[in-house]
Coordinates of C-alpha atoms in Angstrom, one line a residue:
M14 CA -37.5 6.2 -64.5
K15 CA -34.2 6.8 -66.5
N16 CA -36.0 8.8 -69.2
T17 CA -38.1 10.8 -66.7
T18 CA -35.1 11.8 -64.7
T19 CA -33.1 12.8 -67.7
T20 CA -36.0 14.9 -69.0
N21 CA -36.4 16.6 -65.7
I22 CA -32.6 17.4 -65.6
N23 CA -32.7 18.8 -69.1
H24 CA -35.8 20.9 -68.2
H25 CA -34.0 22.4 -65.1
K26 CA -30.9 23.0 -67.1
E27 CA -32.9 25.2 -69.6
E28 CA -34.4 27.1 -66.7
H29 CA -31.0 27.6 -65.2
Q30 CA -29.6 28.9 -68.4
H31 CA -32.5 31.3 -68.8
H32 CA -32.0 32.8 -65.3
S33 CA -28.2 33.0 -65.6
K34 CA -27.8 34.3 -69.1
N35 CA -27.5 37.9 -67.9
D36 CA -24.5 37.0 -65.9
P37 CA -21.9 35.8 -68.5
S38 CA -19.1 35.5 -65.9
T39 CA -20.8 32.6 -64.2
V40 CA -22.3 30.8 -67.2
S41 CA -19.1 28.9 -68.2
S42 CA -18.2 27.5 -64.8
I43 CA -21.7 26.7 -63.6
D44 CA -22.7 25.1 -67.0
S45 CA -19.5 23.0 -66.9
R46 CA -20.3 21.7 -63.4
F47 CA -23.9 21.0 -64.5
N48 CA -22.8 19.1 -67.5
Q49 CA -20.5 16.9 -65.4
T50 CA -23.3 16.3 -62.9
L51 CA -25.7 15.4 -65.7
K52 CA -23.2 13.0 -67.1
N53 CA -22.7 11.4 -63.7
V54 CA -26.4 11.0 -63.1
Q55 CA -27.0 9.5 -66.5
G56 CA -24.0 7.2 -65.9
L57 CA -25.6 6.0 -62.6
L58 CA -28.9 5.4 -64.2
K59 CA -27.4 3.5 -67.1
G60 CA -25.1 1.5 -64.9
R61 CA -21.9 3.0 -66.1
S62 CA -19.2 4.1 -63.7
I63 CA -18.9 7.6 -62.3
P64 CA -15.3 8.9 -62.6
G65 CA -13.1 6.5 -60.7
K66 CA -11.4 3.2 -61.0
V67 CA -14.1 0.7 -60.3
L68 CA -17.3 0.1 -62.1
L69 CA -20.6 0.5 -60.3
T70 CA -22.4 -2.9 -60.4
R71 CA -25.8 -2.0 -61.7
R72 CA -25.1 -3.0 -65.3
A73 CA -27.1 -3.7 -68.3
E74 CA -24.8 -6.5 -69.4
P75 CA -24.2 -9.6 -67.2
F76 CA -20.8 -10.8 -65.9
D77 CA -19.1 -13.6 -67.8
D78 CA -20.6 -16.0 -65.3
P79 CA -24.4 -15.5 -65.2
S80 CA -24.7 -17.1 -61.8
I81 CA -22.5 -14.4 -60.1
Q82 CA -24.1 -11.2 -58.9
S83 CA -22.4 -8.0 -57.8
P84 CA -21.6 -7.0 -54.2
P85 CA -23.4 -4.3 -52.4
F86 CA -20.7 -2.7 -50.4
G87 CA -17.9 -0.1 -50.8
R88 CA -17.7 1.3 -54.3
S89 CA -20.8 -0.6 -55.5
F90 CA -24.5 -0.1 -55.7
S91 CA -26.4 -3.3 -55.2
E92 CA -29.8 -4.7 -56.1
N93 CA -30.9 -3.8 -52.6
D94 CA -31.1 -0.1 -53.4
A95 CA -33.9 -0.7 -55.9
G96 CA -36.4 0.3 -53.2
S97 CA -34.7 3.7 -52.8
R98 CA -34.9 4.8 -56.4
D99 CA -37.6 7.3 -55.5
H100 CA -35.2 8.8 -52.9
M101 CA -32.5 9.1 -55.5
H102 CA -34.9 10.7 -58.1
K103 CA -36.1 13.2 -55.5
S104 CA -32.5 14.1 -54.4
M105 CA -31.4 14.7 -58.0
E106 CA -34.4 16.9 -58.8
E107 CA -33.8 19.0 -55.7
K108 CA -30.1 19.3 -56.5
D109 CA -30.8 20.5 -60.1
R110 CA -33.3 23.1 -59.0
S111 CA -30.5 24.6 -56.9
T112 CA -28.0 25.0 -59.7
S113 CA -28.8 28.6 -60.2
K114 CA -27.9 29.4 -56.6
R115 CA -24.1 29.7 -56.9
N116 CA -23.2 29.6 -53.2
N117 CA -25.2 26.4 -52.5
E118 CA -24.5 24.4 -55.6
G119 CA -21.4 22.4 -54.5
A120 CA -22.9 21.6 -51.1
N121 CA -26.2 20.4 -52.5
M122 CA -24.4 18.2 -55.0
L123 CA -22.4 16.5 -52.2
N124 CA -25.4 16.2 -50.0
S125 CA -27.5 14.5 -52.7
S126 CA -24.7 12.1 -53.5
T127 CA -24.2 11.3 -49.8
S128 CA -28.0 10.7 -49.5
I129 CA -27.9 8.1 -52.2
I130 CA -25.1 6.2 -50.4
E131 CA -26.9 6.4 -47.1
N132 CA -30.2 5.1 -48.6
T133 CA -28.3 2.2 -50.2
S134 CA -26.4 1.4 -47.0
K135 CA -29.7 1.4 -45.0
E136 CA -31.5 -0.8 -47.4
T137 CA -28.6 -3.3 -47.4
H138 CA -28.5 -3.3 -43.6
K139 CA -32.2 -4.1 -43.5
S140 CA -31.8 -7.3 -45.6
P141 CA -29.6 -9.8 -43.7
M142 CA -30.8 -12.7 -45.9
T143 CA -29.7 -10.8 -49.0
A144 CA -26.4 -9.8 -47.4
R145 CA -25.6 -13.4 -46.6
A146 CA -26.4 -14.4 -50.2
T147 CA -24.2 -11.6 -51.4
D148 CA -21.4 -12.8 -49.2
S149 CA -21.8 -16.2 -50.8
T150 CA -21.6 -14.8 -54.3
R151 CA -18.6 -12.6 -53.3
V152 CA -16.8 -15.7 -52.1
T153 CA -17.6 -17.3 -55.4
K154 CA -16.1 -14.4 -57.3
F155 CA -12.9 -14.4 -55.3
T156 CA -12.6 -18.2 -55.7
K157 CA -13.0 -17.8 -59.4
E158 CA -10.3 -15.1 -59.6
L159 CA -7.8 -16.9 -57.4
S160 CA -8.2 -20.3 -59.2
V161 CA -6.9 -19.1 -62.6
P162 CA -3.3 -19.8 -63.6
T163 CA -2.5 -16.0 -63.6
V164 CA -4.5 -13.8 -61.3
R165 CA -6.0 -10.6 -62.9
L166 CA -4.8 -8.0 -60.4
E167 CA -7.1 -5.2 -61.6
R168 CA -10.1 -7.4 -61.2
L169 CA -8.8 -8.6 -57.8
R170 CA -8.5 -4.9 -56.7
E171 CA -12.1 -4.2 -57.8
L172 CA -13.3 -7.1 -55.6
G173 CA -11.0 -6.4 -52.7
W174 CA -11.9 -2.7 -52.5
S175 CA -15.3 -3.7 -51.0
G176 CA -13.9 -6.2 -48.5
V177 CA -12.1 -9.6 -48.7
P178 CA -13.5 -12.8 -47.1
P179 CA -11.3 -13.2 -43.9
Y180 CA -9.9 -16.6 -44.8
M181 CA -8.8 -15.4 -48.2
R182 CA -7.1 -12.2 -46.9
P183 CA -3.6 -13.7 -46.5
T184 CA -3.5 -14.8 -50.2
V185 CA -5.3 -11.7 -51.5
W186 CA -3.1 -9.2 -49.6
R187 CA 0.1 -10.9 -50.7
L188 CA -1.1 -10.6 -54.3
L189 CA -2.3 -7.0 -54.0
L190 CA 1.0 -5.8 -52.6
G191 CA 3.0 -7.6 -55.2
Y192 CA 4.8 -9.8 -52.7
A193 CA 3.4 -13.0 -54.3
P194 CA 3.4 -13.2 -58.1
P195 CA 0.1 -13.4 -60.0
N196 CA 1.4 -16.6 -61.7
S197 CA 0.4 -19.5 -59.5
D198 CA 3.2 -21.8 -60.8
R199 CA 5.8 -19.3 -59.5
R200 CA 4.1 -18.3 -56.3
E201 CA 5.3 -21.0 -53.9
G202 CA 8.9 -20.7 -55.1
V203 CA 9.0 -16.9 -54.7
L204 CA 7.5 -17.0 -51.2
R205 CA 10.1 -19.7 -50.1
R206 CA 13.0 -17.6 -51.5
K207 CA 11.8 -14.3 -49.8
R208 CA 11.3 -16.1 -46.5
L209 CA 14.8 -17.4 -46.6
E210 CA 16.1 -14.0 -47.5
Y211 CA 14.3 -12.5 -44.4
L212 CA 15.9 -15.2 -42.2
D213 CA 19.3 -14.2 -43.6
C214 CA 18.6 -10.5 -42.8
V215 CA 17.6 -11.3 -39.2
A216 CA 20.8 -13.3 -38.7
Q217 CA 22.9 -10.5 -40.2
F218 CA 21.3 -7.5 -38.5
Y219 CA 19.3 -8.6 -35.5
D220 CA 20.9 -11.8 -34.0
I221 CA 24.2 -10.1 -33.2
P222 CA 25.7 -8.6 -30.0
D223 CA 25.4 -4.9 -29.3
T224 CA 29.1 -4.6 -29.6
E225 CA 28.7 -5.0 -33.4
R226 CA 26.1 -2.3 -33.6
S227 CA 26.7 1.5 -33.9
D228 CA 25.4 3.8 -31.2
D229 CA 22.5 4.9 -33.5
E230 CA 21.5 1.3 -34.1
I231 CA 21.5 0.6 -30.3
N232 CA 19.4 3.6 -29.7
M233 CA 17.0 2.6 -32.4
L234 CA 16.7 -0.9 -31.1
R235 CA 15.9 0.4 -27.6
Q236 CA 13.2 2.7 -29.0
I237 CA 11.6 -0.2 -30.8
A238 CA 11.8 -2.3 -27.6
V239 CA 10.0 0.5 -25.8
D240 CA 7.3 1.0 -28.4
C241 CA 6.4 -2.7 -29.0
P242 CA 4.5 -3.1 -25.6
R243 CA 2.6 0.1 -26.4
T244 CA 1.4 -1.3 -29.7
V245 CA -2.4 -1.7 -29.8
P246 CA -2.6 -1.8 -26.0
D247 CA -6.3 -2.6 -25.9
V248 CA -5.8 -6.0 -27.7
T249 CA -4.3 -8.4 -25.2
F250 CA -2.8 -10.6 -27.9
F251 CA -0.2 -8.0 -28.6
Q252 CA 0.9 -8.0 -25.0
Q253 CA 2.3 -11.6 -25.4
E254 CA 6.1 -11.6 -25.1
Q255 CA 6.6 -13.7 -28.2
V256 CA 4.4 -11.4 -30.3
Q257 CA 6.3 -8.4 -29.1
K258 CA 9.6 -10.1 -30.0
S259 CA 8.3 -10.8 -33.5
L260 CA 7.4 -7.1 -33.8
E261 CA 10.8 -6.1 -32.7
R262 CA 12.6 -8.3 -35.2
I263 CA 10.4 -7.1 -38.1
L264 CA 10.7 -3.4 -37.2
Y265 CA 14.5 -3.5 -36.5
T266 CA 15.3 -5.4 -39.7
W267 CA 13.1 -3.1 -41.8
A268 CA 14.7 0.0 -40.3
I269 CA 18.3 -1.2 -40.8
R270 CA 17.5 -2.0 -44.5
H271 CA 15.8 1.4 -45.0
P272 CA 18.3 3.9 -43.7
A273 CA 16.7 6.9 -45.4
S274 CA 13.9 6.8 -42.8
G275 CA 15.1 4.3 -40.2
Y276 CA 12.5 3.5 -37.5
V277 CA 9.8 6.1 -36.9
Q278 CA 7.2 5.8 -34.2
G279 CA 3.9 4.8 -35.8
I280 CA 5.5 2.2 -38.1
N281 CA 5.0 -0.3 -35.3
D282 CA 1.2 0.1 -35.7
L283 CA 1.5 -0.6 -39.4
V284 CA 2.8 -4.1 -38.8
T285 CA -0.2 -5.2 -36.7
P286 CA -2.8 -5.8 -39.5
F287 CA -0.3 -8.0 -41.4
L288 CA 0.6 -9.9 -38.3
V289 CA -3.0 -10.7 -37.5
V290 CA -3.9 -11.6 -41.1
F291 CA -1.0 -14.0 -41.6
L292 CA -1.4 -15.6 -38.2
S293 CA -5.1 -16.3 -39.1
E294 CA -3.8 -19.0 -41.4
Y295 CA -2.8 -21.0 -38.4
L296 CA -5.0 -19.7 -35.5
E297 CA -8.8 -19.6 -35.2
G298 CA -11.3 -17.8 -33.1
D299 CA -11.1 -14.4 -31.5
V300 CA -7.8 -12.6 -31.7
D301 CA -7.8 -11.9 -27.9
N302 CA -7.7 -15.7 -27.3
W303 CA -4.8 -16.4 -29.7
S304 CA -1.5 -17.8 -28.4
V305 CA 1.6 -18.2 -30.6
S306 CA 3.3 -20.5 -28.1
N307 CA 2.1 -23.6 -30.0
L308 CA 3.4 -22.5 -33.3
S309 CA 6.7 -23.9 -34.5
P310 CA 9.7 -21.5 -35.0
E311 CA 9.5 -22.2 -38.7
K312 CA 5.9 -21.0 -38.9
I313 CA 6.6 -18.0 -36.8
S314 CA 9.6 -17.2 -39.1
D315 CA 7.4 -17.5 -42.2
I316 CA 4.8 -15.2 -40.7
E317 CA 7.4 -12.6 -39.7
A318 CA 8.8 -12.8 -43.2
D319 CA 5.5 -12.2 -44.8
C320 CA 4.8 -9.2 -42.5
Y321 CA 8.3 -7.8 -43.3
W322 CA 8.0 -8.0 -47.0
C323 CA 4.4 -6.7 -47.1
L324 CA 5.3 -3.8 -44.8
S325 CA 8.2 -3.0 -47.2
K326 CA 5.8 -3.1 -50.2
L327 CA 3.3 -0.8 -48.5
L328 CA 5.9 1.8 -47.4
D329 CA 7.7 1.8 -50.8
G330 CA 4.8 3.9 -52.0
M331 CA 5.0 6.4 -49.1
Q332 CA 8.7 6.6 -48.2
D333 CA 8.6 10.4 -47.7
H334 CA 6.0 9.9 -45.0
Y335 CA 8.7 8.7 -42.7
T336 CA 11.9 10.5 -43.8
F337 CA 13.2 13.5 -41.9
A338 CA 10.4 16.0 -41.1
Q339 CA 7.9 13.6 -42.7
P340 CA 7.2 15.9 -45.7
G341 CA 4.8 13.4 -47.3
I342 CA 2.4 13.5 -44.3
Q343 CA 2.6 17.3 -44.1
R344 CA 1.7 17.6 -47.8
L345 CA -1.3 15.3 -47.4
V346 CA -2.5 17.1 -44.2
F347 CA -2.5 20.3 -46.3
K348 CA -4.6 18.6 -49.0
L349 CA -7.0 17.3 -46.3
K350 CA -7.5 20.9 -45.0
E351 CA -8.3 22.1 -48.5
L352 CA -10.7 19.3 -49.3
V353 CA -12.6 19.8 -46.0
R354 CA -12.9 23.5 -46.9
R355 CA -14.4 22.6 -50.3
I356 CA -16.8 20.0 -48.9
D357 CA -17.9 21.6 -45.6
E358 CA -17.0 25.2 -45.4
P359 CA -18.9 25.8 -42.0
V360 CA -16.9 23.2 -40.1
S361 CA -13.7 24.3 -41.9
R362 CA -14.3 27.9 -40.9
H363 CA -15.1 26.9 -37.3
I364 CA -11.8 25.0 -37.0
E365 CA -9.9 27.9 -38.4
V366 CA -11.6 30.5 -36.1
Q367 CA -10.9 28.3 -33.1
G368 CA -7.2 28.3 -34.0
L369 CA -7.0 24.5 -34.4
E370 CA -4.4 23.3 -37.0
F371 CA -5.1 20.2 -39.0
L372 CA -1.6 18.9 -38.1
Q373 CA -2.6 18.8 -34.5
F374 CA -5.0 15.9 -35.0
A375 CA -4.6 14.6 -38.6
F376 CA -0.8 14.0 -38.4
R377 CA -1.4 10.9 -36.3
W378 CA -4.1 9.7 -38.7
F379 CA -1.7 9.7 -41.6
N380 CA 1.2 8.4 -39.5
C381 CA -0.7 5.4 -38.2
L382 CA -3.4 5.1 -41.0
L383 CA -6.3 5.3 -38.6
I384 CA -5.3 2.2 -36.6
R385 CA -5.4 4.1 -33.3
E386 CA -8.8 5.8 -34.2
I387 CA -11.1 2.8 -34.9
P388 CA -11.8 -0.5 -33.2
F389 CA -9.1 -3.0 -34.1
H390 CA -11.6 -5.5 -35.4
L391 CA -12.4 -3.1 -38.2
V392 CA -8.8 -2.4 -39.2
T393 CA -8.4 -5.4 -41.6
R394 CA -11.6 -4.4 -43.4
L395 CA -10.3 -0.9 -43.8
W396 CA -7.0 -2.2 -45.1
D397 CA -8.7 -4.3 -47.8
T398 CA -9.5 -0.9 -49.3
Y399 CA -6.1 0.6 -48.6
L400 CA -4.3 -2.3 -50.4
A401 CA -6.8 -2.4 -53.3
E402 CA -6.0 1.3 -54.0
G403 CA -2.4 0.3 -54.7
D404 CA -0.1 3.2 -55.8
A405 CA -3.0 5.7 -55.5
L406 CA -3.4 5.0 -51.8
P407 CA -1.7 8.2 -50.4
D408 CA -4.0 10.5 -52.3
F409 CA -7.1 8.5 -51.5
L410 CA -6.2 8.6 -47.8
V411 CA -7.1 12.3 -48.0
Y412 CA -10.7 11.5 -49.0
I413 CA -11.1 8.7 -46.4
F414 CA -9.8 11.0 -43.6
A415 CA -12.1 13.9 -44.8
S416 CA -15.1 11.5 -44.7
F417 CA -13.9 10.3 -41.3
L418 CA -13.6 13.8 -39.9
L419 CA -16.9 15.0 -41.3
T420 CA -18.8 12.2 -39.7
W421 CA -18.9 14.6 -36.7
S422 CA -19.4 17.8 -38.6
E423 CA -22.3 19.1 -36.5
K424 CA -20.7 18.1 -33.3
L425 CA -17.4 19.8 -34.1
Q426 CA -19.1 23.1 -34.9
K427 CA -20.4 23.3 -31.3
L428 CA -17.0 22.8 -29.6
D429 CA -14.4 25.3 -28.7
F430 CA -10.6 24.8 -29.2
Q431 CA -10.0 22.8 -26.1
E432 CA -13.1 20.7 -26.5
M433 CA -12.2 19.9 -30.1
V434 CA -8.7 18.8 -29.2
M435 CA -10.0 16.4 -26.6
F436 CA -12.8 15.2 -28.8
L437 CA -10.5 14.5 -31.8
Q438 CA -8.0 12.7 -29.5
H439 CA -10.7 10.4 -28.2
L440 CA -13.2 9.9 -31.0
P441 CA -16.4 8.0 -30.1
T442 CA -15.7 5.0 -32.4
Q443 CA -15.5 2.3 -29.8
N444 CA -18.9 1.0 -30.7
W445 CA -18.5 1.2 -34.4
A446 CA -19.5 -1.7 -36.6
H447 CA -18.9 -2.4 -40.2
Q448 CA -21.8 -0.3 -41.3
E449 CA -20.2 2.9 -40.0
L450 CA -16.9 2.1 -41.7
E451 CA -18.7 1.3 -45.0
M452 CA -20.3 4.8 -44.8
V453 CA -17.0 6.5 -44.4
L454 CA -15.5 4.6 -47.4
S455 CA -18.6 5.2 -49.6
R456 CA -18.5 9.0 -49.0
A457 CA -14.8 9.0 -49.6
Y458 CA -15.3 7.3 -53.0
M459 CA -18.1 9.7 -54.0
W460 CA -16.0 12.7 -53.1
H461 CA -12.9 11.3 -54.9
S462 CA -15.1 10.8 -58.0
M463 CA -16.2 14.4 -57.8
F464 CA -13.0 16.2 -57.0
N465 CA -10.0 14.1 -58.1
S466 CA -10.6 14.7 -61.8
S467 CA -10.9 18.4 -61.1
P468 CA -7.7 19.5 -59.4
S469 CA -8.8 23.2 -59.6
H470 CA -11.3 22.4 -56.9
L471 CA -8.5 21.9 -54.5
A472 CA -6.4 24.9 -55.6
S473 CA -5.7 27.5 -53.0

């Protein structure tokens, strides 16, 4: 199959060159794109990675441990898509026949790539037995990585990108964020020291009378106290008084220690995934049925400390998202607008004609990292990918949010300004399951692979 596809691609390349030789102004750019597409396709067929950080898992060579197989989700192509090779072959042939049509070339390339991902996702969804077996092998992989004296963080990022087993999340997230050290001998001591440091900060900044605070600090504490009850209002767990008090302590302490930004509405949402994940080490069952009343003050303090330090590590890479005028978010919203224009010009043009600005809907996405847009039970899975991206997260958010928006491309093109505003404020994600989220992430990865190494694609 590999040789046949490569031969077909080369044959179409020769036809394309014959038809376009009379137009020298287009030969260079089109041929360059074609060569890159050819390289990507051959890489897929040989099991090599397409441009990006993480290897695709259909490899010629086995892993170090022959009993471990590769996962099917996220950035990976699994054994389950073997039955869809004909679909992939067909999409690649159709795409290459269109390379001589300059206006449709980019769109066809994207559609073909998305088609491959969709076929893979559907095949995986049809095989629950295989999915369960793959879950087992993924747990084995994580166990192997976490049991070594010094964790290999890059390998852990590759595994974590496609999802972390829930009971391993607390450990994995601490490592991915750099809060816990990779060296297992140092880990317990570092966590103990950081937790004591948090306690000292709370005593110094929070557990004091208002007479010792400035007017700005009093106003900030009042705003936090107002926002905490509004945090994830559809999850009853967050309406517990003790939970809201923990949120208040974490947020106020963080804001005091980060005066460049202080507290900004939206940061309260960013604490919630950490709170749920670190509480899961002590509480079982559905989050809505959790109660922290039975936890000792020492355990609650440790959980708060972990949330505080992990929030700090996360926001260290995006400080200008929350400083005055939030320039970091404005910059990413502009990149999102440009990316959507390159990927789906019809919907981009429709949004522009209707007079809708991307800032009007996407600002909240970047400010709260989609926590308010998807069911809360999917947030921790989404954050597995966020944290696996590390320092590259802000730029990758642009691709995730483009994929998220274009989930409703056809629908958006039928709406006028007012209808679009209402639709984007109340997106129909309430019934989403993991499959829909995996599709968003898979498209984001594919587009990142295509565009990120070619910045001229996103030039104005």
